[in-house]
Amino acid sequence: RRLNMDVPISLAVILALAMSVYESLTGGAEAYFDAAVTLLFFLLIGRYLDQLMRDHARSAVLGLAKMTARGGNVVAPDGQISYRPVDEIEPGMVVRVAPGERIPADGRVVRGASDLDRSLVTGESAPVAVALNTGVEAGTLNLTGPIDIAVTRKADESFIAEVMQMMEAAENGRGRYVRIADRAAQIYAPAVHLLALFAFLGWMIATQGDWHASLYTAISVLIITCPCALGLAVPVVHVIGAARLFRHGILMKDGSALERLAEADTAVFDKTGTLTTGTPRIAQAAIAPTDMAAAKALATHSIHPASRAIAAWFADTPAAELSDIREVPGFGVEGVLDGARIRLGRADWVREIADTAGDAAGDGLAFAREGGAVSGFVLSEALRPDTEAAVAALGDRGMGLEVLSGDAADAVETIARRTGIDNYRAGVTPAGKIAR
């Protein structure tokens, strides 16, 4: 029920079709079925191309949907466990989440302890330890130990569902140029209708009542004033532009983004996965050569991102043969080598078995052999290969530069300083990023 640019062209097509049927039935000289069909074809092919590009853009939401849990193992009051699809999991139910599984709904931990990878929902690069009564969000990945969660919100009301809704709203949002065109159309459509009406009346007077010629003149005015070329050309340009960007790994969510980009004066970056690769790496390791094989052996027995980073750091070192290996959720990995306990994990936990004299491991990740010295590891995030060059190029063009991240302040500050961006904010939620 909105008066937009489709109304005059629809009216013209209907009138042309009606007149063509009339001419055919009365043996007239001209019929315009071909013109009506061709006009619709050009307009609809433009719509189709525009829709094609929007479907490509929706892959971001679909990718997020694929990373959410399809269901969970619900623990009944009598201890029986049954698998339920995610839409059947209600608040108050207790769900058991094993290591390697994603949490299906928001809740709080009622049994067990573990480390969670929260990068999907907050962008936080370092795993977070959770224990009794800790709140957890749907979509986070359980890394080290089984935990029972009391569900507090249904899946379709969860944190990850809200993020998906915000992404869909952002993708379907109408650009400023589109809104301007719609406002212009509110003036354009009545103006064209009046122009066609005046043409009809004028020709009726000039031809002394020849409605046949007058109606064809009015139809011509309706068709000629329709910007069909724009209706086809603009979506074609958007699709070609989107295809070229896609080949360079850039996803264009909306055709009007290209138009808005020309006027942009500030570049706002996310951190994890945008400026950085999203996976931690070892920046520095103060460990004796004799302990490298043992540290690698412990690291290879865990799916924790920090353990994977250590395993990658010691890629050329053969792993030692260990016994009694066990992962302690929220703390690290422990094993036995030559009759002595060894640990890899949180520094305070590792120090419990070590000789802490002259300890310089700090508060991060550490390794120790029972009664031996504590070795420290410094974790950092790897910048994407072209990050510094891209940020510098934008800065040279006079663009304002910002970083908005859900990660901890220290991690965000480190990356901002490495890339030369002075304006940064940490601990920002997805809703906060969209609001900014």
CSV table of C-alpha atoms in Angstrom, one decimal:
chain,number,residue,atom,x,y,z
A,1,ARG,CA,0.0,0.0,0.0
A,2,ARG,CA,2.9,2.3,-0.6
A,3,LEU,CA,3.1,4.6,-3.6
A,4,ASN,CA,6.5,3.8,-5.0
A,5,MET,CA,8.1,3.6,-8.5
A,6,ASP,CA,6.5,0.3,-9.2
A,7,VAL,CA,3.0,1.8,-9.3
A,8,PRO,CA,3.3,3.9,-12.6
A,9,ILE,CA,5.0,1.0,-14.4
A,10,SER,CA,2.4,-1.5,-13.1
A,11,LEU,CA,-0.4,0.8,-14.3
A,12,ALA,CA,1.3,1.2,-17.7
A,13,VAL,CA,1.8,-2.6,-18.2
A,14,ILE,CA,-1.9,-3.3,-17.2
A,15,LEU,CA,-3.2,-0.6,-19.6
A,16,ALA,CA,-0.9,-1.8,-22.4
A,17,LEU,CA,-2.1,-5.4,-21.9
A,18,ALA,CA,-5.7,-4.3,-21.8
A,19,MET,CA,-5.3,-2.2,-24.9
A,20,SER,CA,-3.5,-5.0,-26.7
A,21,VAL,CA,-6.3,-7.5,-25.9
A,22,TYR,CA,-8.8,-4.9,-27.1
A,23,GLU,CA,-6.9,-4.3,-30.3
A,24,SER,CA,-6.6,-8.1,-30.9
A,25,LEU,CA,-10.4,-8.6,-30.4
A,26,THR,CA,-11.4,-5.6,-32.6
A,27,GLY,CA,-8.9,-6.3,-35.4
A,28,GLY,CA,-6.7,-3.3,-34.6
A,29,ALA,CA,-3.4,-2.5,-36.3
A,30,GLU,CA,-1.1,-2.6,-33.2
A,31,ALA,CA,-0.7,-4.8,-30.2
A,32,TYR,CA,2.0,-4.4,-27.4
A,33,PHE,CA,2.2,-7.7,-25.7
A,34,ASP,CA,5.9,-7.9,-26.4
A,35,ALA,CA,6.6,-4.5,-24.9
A,36,ALA,CA,4.7,-5.3,-21.7
A,37,VAL,CA,6.6,-8.6,-21.2
A,38,THR,CA,10.0,-7.1,-22.1
A,39,LEU,CA,9.5,-4.3,-19.6
A,40,LEU,CA,8.6,-6.7,-16.8
A,41,PHE,CA,11.6,-8.9,-17.7
A,42,PHE,CA,14.1,-6.0,-17.4
A,43,LEU,CA,12.6,-4.9,-14.1
A,44,LEU,CA,12.4,-8.4,-12.6
A,45,ILE,CA,15.9,-9.4,-13.7
A,46,GLY,CA,17.2,-6.4,-11.7
A,47,ARG,CA,15.2,-7.6,-8.7
A,48,TYR,CA,16.6,-11.1,-9.1
A,49,LEU,CA,20.2,-9.9,-9.2
A,50,ASP,CA,19.7,-7.8,-6.1
A,51,GLN,CA,18.1,-10.8,-4.3
A,52,LEU,CA,21.0,-13.0,-5.3
A,53,MET,CA,23.4,-10.7,-3.6
A,54,ARG,CA,21.3,-10.6,-0.4
A,55,ASP,CA,21.2,-14.4,-0.4
A,56,HIS,CA,25.0,-14.5,-0.5
A,57,ALA,CA,25.1,-12.0,2.4
A,58,ARG,CA,22.9,-14.2,4.5
A,59,SER,CA,25.7,-16.8,4.6
A,60,ALA,CA,27.0,-14.9,7.7
A,61,VAL,CA,23.9,-15.6,9.7
A,62,LEU,CA,23.7,-19.2,8.4
A,63,GLY,CA,27.3,-19.7,9.4
A,64,LEU,CA,26.5,-18.6,12.9
A,65,ALA,CA,23.4,-20.8,13.0
A,66,LYS,CA,25.6,-23.8,12.0
A,67,MET,CA,27.8,-23.2,15.0
A,68,THR,CA,24.9,-23.3,17.5
A,69,ALA,CA,24.0,-26.6,19.2
A,70,ARG,CA,21.2,-28.7,17.7
A,71,GLY,CA,20.2,-30.1,21.0
A,72,GLY,CA,21.5,-31.3,24.4
A,73,ASN,CA,21.5,-34.1,26.9
A,74,VAL,CA,18.9,-33.3,29.5
A,75,VAL,CA,19.4,-34.9,33.0
A,76,ALA,CA,16.1,-35.9,34.6
A,77,PRO,CA,15.7,-35.6,38.5
A,78,ASP,CA,16.2,-39.4,38.7
A,79,GLY,CA,19.5,-39.2,36.9
A,80,GLN,CA,18.2,-40.5,33.5
A,81,ILE,CA,19.8,-38.7,30.5
A,82,SER,CA,17.8,-38.1,27.3
A,83,TYR,CA,18.7,-36.1,24.2
A,84,ARG,CA,16.3,-33.3,23.4
A,85,PRO,CA,16.3,-31.0,20.3
A,86,VAL,CA,17.2,-27.4,21.2
A,87,ASP,CA,13.6,-26.1,20.9
A,88,GLU,CA,12.4,-28.6,23.5
A,89,ILE,CA,14.9,-27.4,26.2
A,90,GLU,CA,13.0,-25.3,28.7
A,91,PRO,CA,14.2,-23.1,31.6
A,92,GLY,CA,14.7,-25.1,34.7
A,93,MET,CA,16.0,-28.2,32.9
A,94,VAL,CA,19.5,-29.4,33.6
A,95,VAL,CA,21.7,-30.1,30.6
A,96,ARG,CA,25.0,-32.0,30.6
A,97,VAL,CA,27.6,-30.7,28.2
A,98,ALA,CA,30.6,-32.8,27.5
A,99,PRO,CA,34.0,-31.5,26.4
A,100,GLY,CA,34.0,-30.5,22.7
A,101,GLU,CA,30.2,-29.7,22.7
A,102,ARG,CA,28.6,-26.3,22.4
A,103,ILE,CA,26.2,-25.1,25.1
A,104,PRO,CA,22.6,-25.2,23.7
A,105,ALA,CA,21.0,-22.5,25.9
A,106,ASP,CA,21.9,-19.8,28.4
A,107,GLY,CA,22.2,-21.0,32.0
A,108,ARG,CA,24.4,-21.4,35.1
A,109,VAL,CA,26.8,-24.2,36.1
A,110,VAL,CA,25.3,-26.4,38.8
A,111,ARG,CA,27.9,-29.2,38.7
A,112,GLY,CA,31.5,-29.6,37.5
A,113,ALA,CA,34.2,-27.2,36.2
A,114,SER,CA,35.7,-26.5,32.8
A,115,ASP,CA,37.3,-24.0,30.5
A,116,LEU,CA,35.0,-22.4,27.8
A,117,ASP,CA,35.9,-20.9,24.5
A,118,ARG,CA,33.7,-17.8,24.4
A,119,SER,CA,35.2,-16.3,21.2
A,120,LEU,CA,32.0,-17.0,19.2
A,121,VAL,CA,29.9,-14.8,21.6
A,122,THR,CA,32.4,-12.2,22.9
A,123,GLY,CA,35.5,-12.4,20.7
A,124,GLU,CA,37.5,-13.2,23.8
A,125,SER,CA,40.6,-15.0,22.7
A,126,ALA,CA,41.7,-16.6,26.0
A,127,PRO,CA,39.6,-19.5,27.3
A,128,VAL,CA,37.6,-18.7,30.5
A,129,ALA,CA,37.4,-21.0,33.5
A,130,VAL,CA,33.9,-21.7,34.8
A,131,ALA,CA,32.8,-23.4,38.1
A,132,LEU,CA,29.7,-23.7,40.3
A,133,ASN,CA,27.1,-20.9,39.7
A,134,THR,CA,29.0,-19.3,36.8
A,135,GLY,CA,26.7,-18.0,34.1
A,136,VAL,CA,27.2,-19.4,30.6
A,137,GLU,CA,25.9,-18.4,27.2
A,138,ALA,CA,24.5,-20.5,24.4
A,139,GLY,CA,27.0,-21.0,21.6
A,140,THR,CA,30.1,-21.2,23.8
A,141,LEU,CA,32.3,-24.3,23.4
A,142,ASN,CA,33.1,-26.5,26.3
A,143,LEU,CA,36.8,-27.4,26.2
A,144,THR,CA,38.1,-29.5,29.1
A,145,GLY,CA,35.6,-31.0,31.5
A,146,PRO,CA,31.9,-32.2,31.7
A,147,ILE,CA,29.6,-29.6,33.2
A,148,ASP,CA,25.8,-29.6,34.2
A,149,ILE,CA,24.0,-26.4,33.4
A,150,ALA,CA,20.6,-25.3,34.7
A,151,VAL,CA,18.9,-23.6,31.8
A,152,THR,CA,17.7,-20.0,32.5
A,153,ARG,CA,16.4,-19.0,29.0
A,154,LYS,CA,15.0,-20.8,26.0
A,155,ALA,CA,17.3,-21.2,23.0
A,156,ASP,CA,15.2,-18.7,20.9
A,157,GLU,CA,15.7,-16.1,23.7
A,158,SER,CA,19.4,-16.8,24.2
A,159,PHE,CA,22.4,-14.5,23.8
A,160,ILE,CA,23.4,-16.2,20.5
A,161,ALA,CA,19.8,-15.9,19.1
A,162,GLU,CA,19.8,-12.2,19.9
A,163,VAL,CA,23.1,-11.8,18.0
A,164,MET,CA,21.6,-13.6,15.0
A,165,GLN,CA,18.6,-11.4,15.1
A,166,MET,CA,20.8,-8.3,15.2
A,167,MET,CA,22.8,-9.6,12.2
A,168,GLU,CA,19.7,-10.2,10.2
A,169,ALA,CA,18.4,-6.7,11.0
A,170,ALA,CA,21.7,-5.2,9.9
A,171,GLU,CA,21.7,-7.2,6.7
A,172,ASN,CA,18.1,-6.4,5.8
A,173,GLY,CA,18.4,-2.7,6.9
A,174,ARG,CA,17.6,-0.2,4.1
A,175,GLY,CA,20.5,2.0,3.2
A,176,ARG,CA,20.3,5.8,3.4
A,177,TYR,CA,20.3,6.1,-0.4
A,178,VAL,CA,17.5,3.5,-0.7
A,179,ARG,CA,15.4,5.5,1.8
A,180,ILE,CA,16.1,8.8,-0.1
A,181,ALA,CA,15.0,7.0,-3.3
A,182,ASP,CA,11.8,5.9,-1.6
A,183,ARG,CA,11.1,9.4,-0.4
A,184,ALA,CA,11.6,10.7,-3.9
A,185,ALA,CA,9.3,8.0,-5.2
A,186,GLN,CA,6.5,9.3,-3.0
A,187,ILE,CA,6.7,12.6,-4.9
A,188,TYR,CA,7.7,11.0,-8.2
A,189,ALA,CA,4.7,8.6,-8.5
A,190,PRO,CA,1.9,11.1,-8.0
A,191,ALA,CA,3.7,13.5,-10.3
A,192,VAL,CA,4.0,10.9,-13.1
A,193,HIS,CA,0.3,9.9,-12.7
A,194,LEU,CA,-0.8,13.6,-12.9
A,195,LEU,CA,1.5,14.1,-15.9
A,196,ALA,CA,0.0,11.1,-17.7
A,197,LEU,CA,-3.5,12.3,-16.8
A,198,PHE,CA,-2.8,15.8,-18.2
A,199,ALA,CA,-1.3,14.2,-21.4
A,200,PHE,CA,-4.5,12.1,-21.8
A,201,LEU,CA,-6.8,15.1,-21.3
A,202,GLY,CA,-4.6,17.3,-23.5
A,203,TRP,CA,-4.7,14.8,-26.3
A,204,MET,CA,-8.4,14.3,-25.9
A,205,ILE,CA,-8.9,18.0,-26.5
A,206,ALA,CA,-6.3,18.2,-29.3
A,207,THR,CA,-7.8,15.2,-31.2
A,208,GLN,CA,-11.4,16.2,-30.4
A,209,GLY,CA,-12.2,13.1,-28.3
A,210,ASP,CA,-9.9,10.3,-29.8
A,211,TRP,CA,-9.6,8.3,-26.6
A,212,HIS,CA,-7.6,5.6,-28.5
A,213,ALA,CA,-4.7,7.9,-29.4
A,214,SER,CA,-5.0,9.8,-26.0
A,215,LEU,CA,-4.7,6.6,-24.0
A,216,TYR,CA,-1.7,5.4,-25.9
A,217,THR,CA,0.0,8.8,-25.2
A,218,ALA,CA,-0.8,8.4,-21.5
A,219,ILE,CA,0.7,4.9,-21.4
A,220,SER,CA,3.8,6.1,-23.2
A,221,VAL,CA,4.3,8.9,-20.6
A,222,LEU,CA,4.0,6.3,-17.8
A,223,ILE,CA,6.5,4.0,-19.4
A,224,ILE,CA,9.0,6.6,-20.6
A,225,THR,CA,9.2,8.3,-17.2
A,226,CYS,CA,10.0,5.0,-15.4
A,227,PRO,CA,13.8,4.8,-14.7
A,228,CYS,CA,14.1,1.3,-16.0
A,229,ALA,CA,17.8,1.7,-16.8
A,230,LEU,CA,18.5,2.4,-13.2
A,231,GLY,CA,16.3,-0.5,-12.1
A,232,LEU,CA,18.5,-2.8,-14.1
A,233,ALA,CA,21.9,-1.1,-14.1
A,234,VAL,CA,22.2,-0.5,-10.3
A,235,PRO,CA,21.7,-4.1,-9.3
A,236,VAL,CA,24.1,-5.3,-12.1
A,237,VAL,CA,26.8,-3.0,-10.8
A,238,HIS,CA,26.2,-4.2,-7.2
A,239,VAL,CA,26.4,-7.8,-8.2
A,240,ILE,CA,29.6,-7.3,-10.2
A,241,GLY,CA,31.1,-5.3,-7.4
A,242,ALA,CA,30.1,-7.9,-4.8
A,243,ALA,CA,31.6,-10.7,-6.9
A,244,ARG,CA,35.0,-8.9,-7.2
A,245,LEU,CA,35.0,-8.2,-3.5
A,246,PHE,CA,34.1,-11.8,-2.7
A,247,ARG,CA,37.2,-13.0,-4.7
A,248,HIS,CA,39.3,-10.9,-2.3
A,249,GLY,CA,37.6,-12.4,0.7
A,250,ILE,CA,35.2,-9.5,1.4
A,251,LEU,CA,31.5,-10.1,1.8
A,252,MET,CA,29.2,-7.2,0.8
A,253,LYS,CA,25.9,-7.5,2.8
A,254,ASP,CA,24.0,-4.7,1.0
A,255,GLY,CA,24.3,-3.1,-2.4
A,256,SER,CA,24.1,0.4,-1.0
A,257,ALA,CA,27.2,-0.3,1.1
A,258,LEU,CA,29.4,0.6,-1.9
A,259,GLU,CA,27.6,4.0,-2.1
A,260,ARG,CA,27.9,4.6,1.6
A,261,LEU,CA,31.6,3.5,1.6
A,262,ALA,CA,32.5,6.4,-0.7
A,263,GLU,CA,31.6,8.8,2.1
A,264,ALA,CA,33.1,6.8,5.1
A,265,ASP,CA,35.4,8.8,7.3
A,266,THR,CA,36.0,6.3,10.1
A,267,ALA,CA,37.1,2.6,10.1
A,268,VAL,CA,35.9,0.6,13.1
A,269,PHE,CA,37.5,-2.8,13.5
A,270,ASP,CA,36.6,-5.9,15.5
A,271,LYS,CA,39.8,-7.5,17.0
A,272,THR,CA,39.5,-11.3,17.1
A,273,GLY,CA,39.4,-12.8,13.6
A,274,THR,CA,39.5,-9.4,11.9
A,275,LEU,CA,42.8,-7.7,12.9
A,276,THR,CA,44.0,-11.0,14.3
A,277,THR,CA,43.8,-14.6,13.1
A,278,GLY,CA,41.7,-15.5,16.2
A,279,THR,CA,44.0,-18.3,17.4
A,280,PRO,CA,46.6,-17.7,20.2
A,281,ARG,CA,50.3,-18.4,19.6
A,282,ILE,CA,53.4,-18.6,21.8
A,283,ALA,CA,55.3,-15.3,21.7
A,284,GLN,CA,58.0,-16.4,24.2
A,285,ALA,CA,58.9,-19.6,26.0
A,286,ALA,CA,61.3,-19.7,29.0
A,287,ILE,CA,61.7,-23.5,29.2
A,288,ALA,CA,64.8,-25.7,29.6
A,289,PRO,CA,65.5,-27.9,26.5
A,290,THR,CA,65.2,-31.0,28.7
A,291,ASP,CA,61.6,-30.1,29.5
A,292,MET,CA,60.4,-29.4,25.9
A,293,ALA,CA,59.4,-33.0,25.1
A,294,ALA,CA,57.4,-33.4,28.3
A,295,ALA,CA,55.6,-30.1,27.7
A,296,LYS,CA,54.7,-31.1,24.2
A,297,ALA,CA,53.4,-34.5,25.4
A,298,LEU,CA,51.0,-32.8,27.9
A,299,ALA,CA,50.0,-30.2,25.3
A,300,THR,CA,49.0,-32.8,22.7
A,301,HIS,CA,46.6,-34.4,25.2
A,302,SER,CA,44.3,-31.3,25.4
A,303,ILE,CA,42.0,-29.5,22.9
A,304,HIS,CA,42.6,-26.2,24.9
A,305,PRO,CA,43.7,-23.4,22.4
A,306,ALA,CA,46.7,-22.7,24.6
A,307,SER,CA,47.7,-26.3,24.5
A,308,ARG,CA,47.4,-26.3,20.7
A,309,ALA,CA,49.6,-23.2,20.6
A,310,ILE,CA,52.3,-25.0,22.7
A,311,ALA,CA,52.1,-28.1,20.5
A,312,ALA,CA,52.6,-26.0,17.4
A,313,TRP,CA,55.5,-24.1,19.1
A,314,PHE,CA,57.3,-27.4,19.7
A,315,ALA,CA,56.3,-28.9,16.3
A,316,ASP,CA,59.9,-30.2,15.6
A,317,THR,CA,60.3,-31.7,19.1
A,318,PRO,CA,59.4,-35.3,19.6
A,319,ALA,CA,56.8,-35.9,22.4
A,320,ALA,CA,57.9,-37.8,25.6
A,321,GLU,CA,56.2,-41.0,26.7
A,322,LEU,CA,53.9,-40.2,29.7
A,323,SER,CA,51.6,-42.1,32.0
A,324,ASP,CA,48.6,-41.2,34.1
A,325,ILE,CA,47.7,-38.2,32.0
A,326,ARG,CA,44.6,-36.4,33.1
A,327,GLU,CA,43.0,-33.0,32.4
A,328,VAL,CA,41.9,-30.9,35.4
A,329,PRO,CA,39.1,-28.6,34.1
A,330,GLY,CA,39.9,-25.0,34.7
A,331,PHE,CA,43.5,-25.7,35.6
A,332,GLY,CA,45.5,-27.7,33.0
A,333,VAL,CA,47.0,-31.1,32.2
A,334,GLU,CA,48.9,-33.4,34.6
A,335,GLY,CA,50.9,-36.5,33.9
A,336,VAL,CA,53.8,-38.7,35.2
A,337,LEU,CA,57.3,-38.8,33.6
A,338,ASP,CA,60.0,-41.0,35.1
A,339,GLY,CA,58.1,-41.3,38.3
A,340,ALA,CA,57.7,-37.6,38.8
A,341,ARG,CA,54.6,-35.5,38.3
A,342,ILE,CA,54.6,-32.8,35.6
A,343,ARG,CA,52.0,-30.1,35.0
A,344,LEU,CA,51.1,-27.7,32.2
A,345,GLY,CA,48.5,-25.0,32.9
A,346,ARG,CA,47.6,-22.1,35.1
A,347,ALA,CA,50.8,-20.8,36.8
A,348,ASP,CA,49.3,-20.9,40.4
A,349,TRP,CA,48.3,-24.6,39.9
A,350,VAL,CA,51.7,-25.5,38.4
A,351,ARG,CA,53.6,-23.9,41.3
A,352,GLU,CA,52.0,-26.3,43.8
A,353,ILE,CA,54.4,-29.1,42.7
A,354,ALA,CA,57.4,-27.0,41.8
A,355,ASP,CA,60.4,-25.4,43.5
A,356,THR,CA,59.3,-21.8,43.3
A,357,ALA,CA,62.7,-20.3,44.2
A,358,GLY,CA,63.6,-17.8,41.5
A,359,ASP,CA,60.3,-18.3,39.8
A,360,ALA,CA,59.7,-15.8,37.0
A,361,ALA,CA,56.7,-17.5,35.3
A,362,GLY,CA,54.2,-14.7,36.0
A,363,ASP,CA,50.5,-15.4,36.1
A,364,GLY,CA,49.9,-16.9,32.7
A,365,LEU,CA,50.7,-20.3,31.3
A,366,ALA,CA,53.4,-22.4,33.0
A,367,PHE,CA,55.1,-25.8,33.0
A,368,ALA,CA,56.9,-27.6,35.9
A,369,ARG,CA,58.4,-30.9,36.9
A,370,GLU,CA,57.8,-32.0,40.5
A,371,GLY,CA,60.4,-30.3,42.6
A,372,GLY,CA,61.8,-28.5,39.6
A,373,ALA,CA,61.8,-24.9,38.3
A,374,VAL,CA,58.7,-23.3,36.8
A,375,SER,CA,58.8,-22.4,33.1
A,376,GLY,CA,56.6,-19.7,31.7
A,377,PHE,CA,54.9,-19.2,28.4
A,378,VAL,CA,53.8,-15.8,27.0
A,379,LEU,CA,50.7,-16.1,24.8
A,380,SER,CA,49.8,-13.6,22.1
A,381,GLU,CA,47.5,-13.3,19.1
A,382,ALA,CA,48.9,-13.4,15.6
A,383,LEU,CA,48.0,-10.4,13.4
A,384,ARG,CA,46.6,-11.3,10.0
A,385,PRO,CA,49.3,-10.9,7.4
A,386,ASP,CA,48.2,-7.6,5.9
A,387,THR,CA,46.7,-6.0,9.0
A,388,GLU,CA,49.4,-3.4,9.7
A,389,ALA,CA,49.7,-2.4,6.0
A,390,ALA,CA,45.9,-2.0,5.7
A,391,VAL,CA,45.5,0.0,8.9
A,392,ALA,CA,48.5,2.3,7.9
A,393,ALA,CA,46.9,2.8,4.4
A,394,LEU,CA,43.6,3.9,5.9
A,395,GLY,CA,45.4,6.2,8.4
A,396,ASP,CA,47.3,7.8,5.5
A,397,ARG,CA,44.0,8.6,3.8
A,398,GLY,CA,42.9,10.5,6.9
A,399,MET,CA,40.4,7.9,8.2
A,400,GLY,CA,39.6,7.8,11.9
A,401,LEU,CA,40.5,4.4,13.3
A,402,GLU,CA,38.9,2.5,16.2
A,403,VAL,CA,38.9,-1.0,17.7
A,404,LEU,CA,35.8,-2.4,19.4
A,405,SER,CA,36.3,-5.8,21.0
A,406,GLY,CA,34.6,-8.1,23.6
A,407,ASP,CA,38.1,-9.3,24.7
A,408,ALA,CA,39.9,-8.3,27.9
A,409,ALA,CA,41.4,-4.8,28.1
A,410,ASP,CA,45.1,-5.9,28.1
A,411,ALA,CA,44.6,-8.1,25.0
A,412,VAL,CA,42.8,-5.3,23.1
A,413,GLU,CA,45.4,-2.7,24.1
A,414,THR,CA,48.3,-4.9,22.9
A,415,ILE,CA,46.8,-5.4,19.5
A,416,ALA,CA,45.8,-1.7,19.2
A,417,ARG,CA,49.3,-0.6,20.0
A,418,ARG,CA,50.8,-3.1,17.5
A,419,THR,CA,48.6,-1.8,14.7
A,420,GLY,CA,49.0,1.9,15.7
A,421,ILE,CA,45.4,2.5,16.6
A,422,ASP,CA,45.0,4.9,19.5
A,423,ASN,CA,41.2,4.7,20.0
A,424,TYR,CA,40.1,1.3,21.4
A,425,ARG,CA,37.4,-0.1,23.7
A,426,ALA,CA,37.4,-3.5,25.4
A,427,GLY,CA,34.6,-5.7,26.9
A,428,VAL,CA,32.1,-4.4,24.3
A,429,THR,CA,29.0,-6.7,23.7
A,430,PRO,CA,27.7,-7.3,20.1
A,431,ALA,CA,24.8,-5.0,20.9
A,432,GLY,CA,27.3,-2.4,22.0
A,433,LYS,CA,29.2,-2.7,18.8
A,434,ILE,CA,26.1,-2.2,16.7
A,435,ALA,CA,25.0,0.8,18.8
A,436,ARG,CA,28.5,2.4,18.3
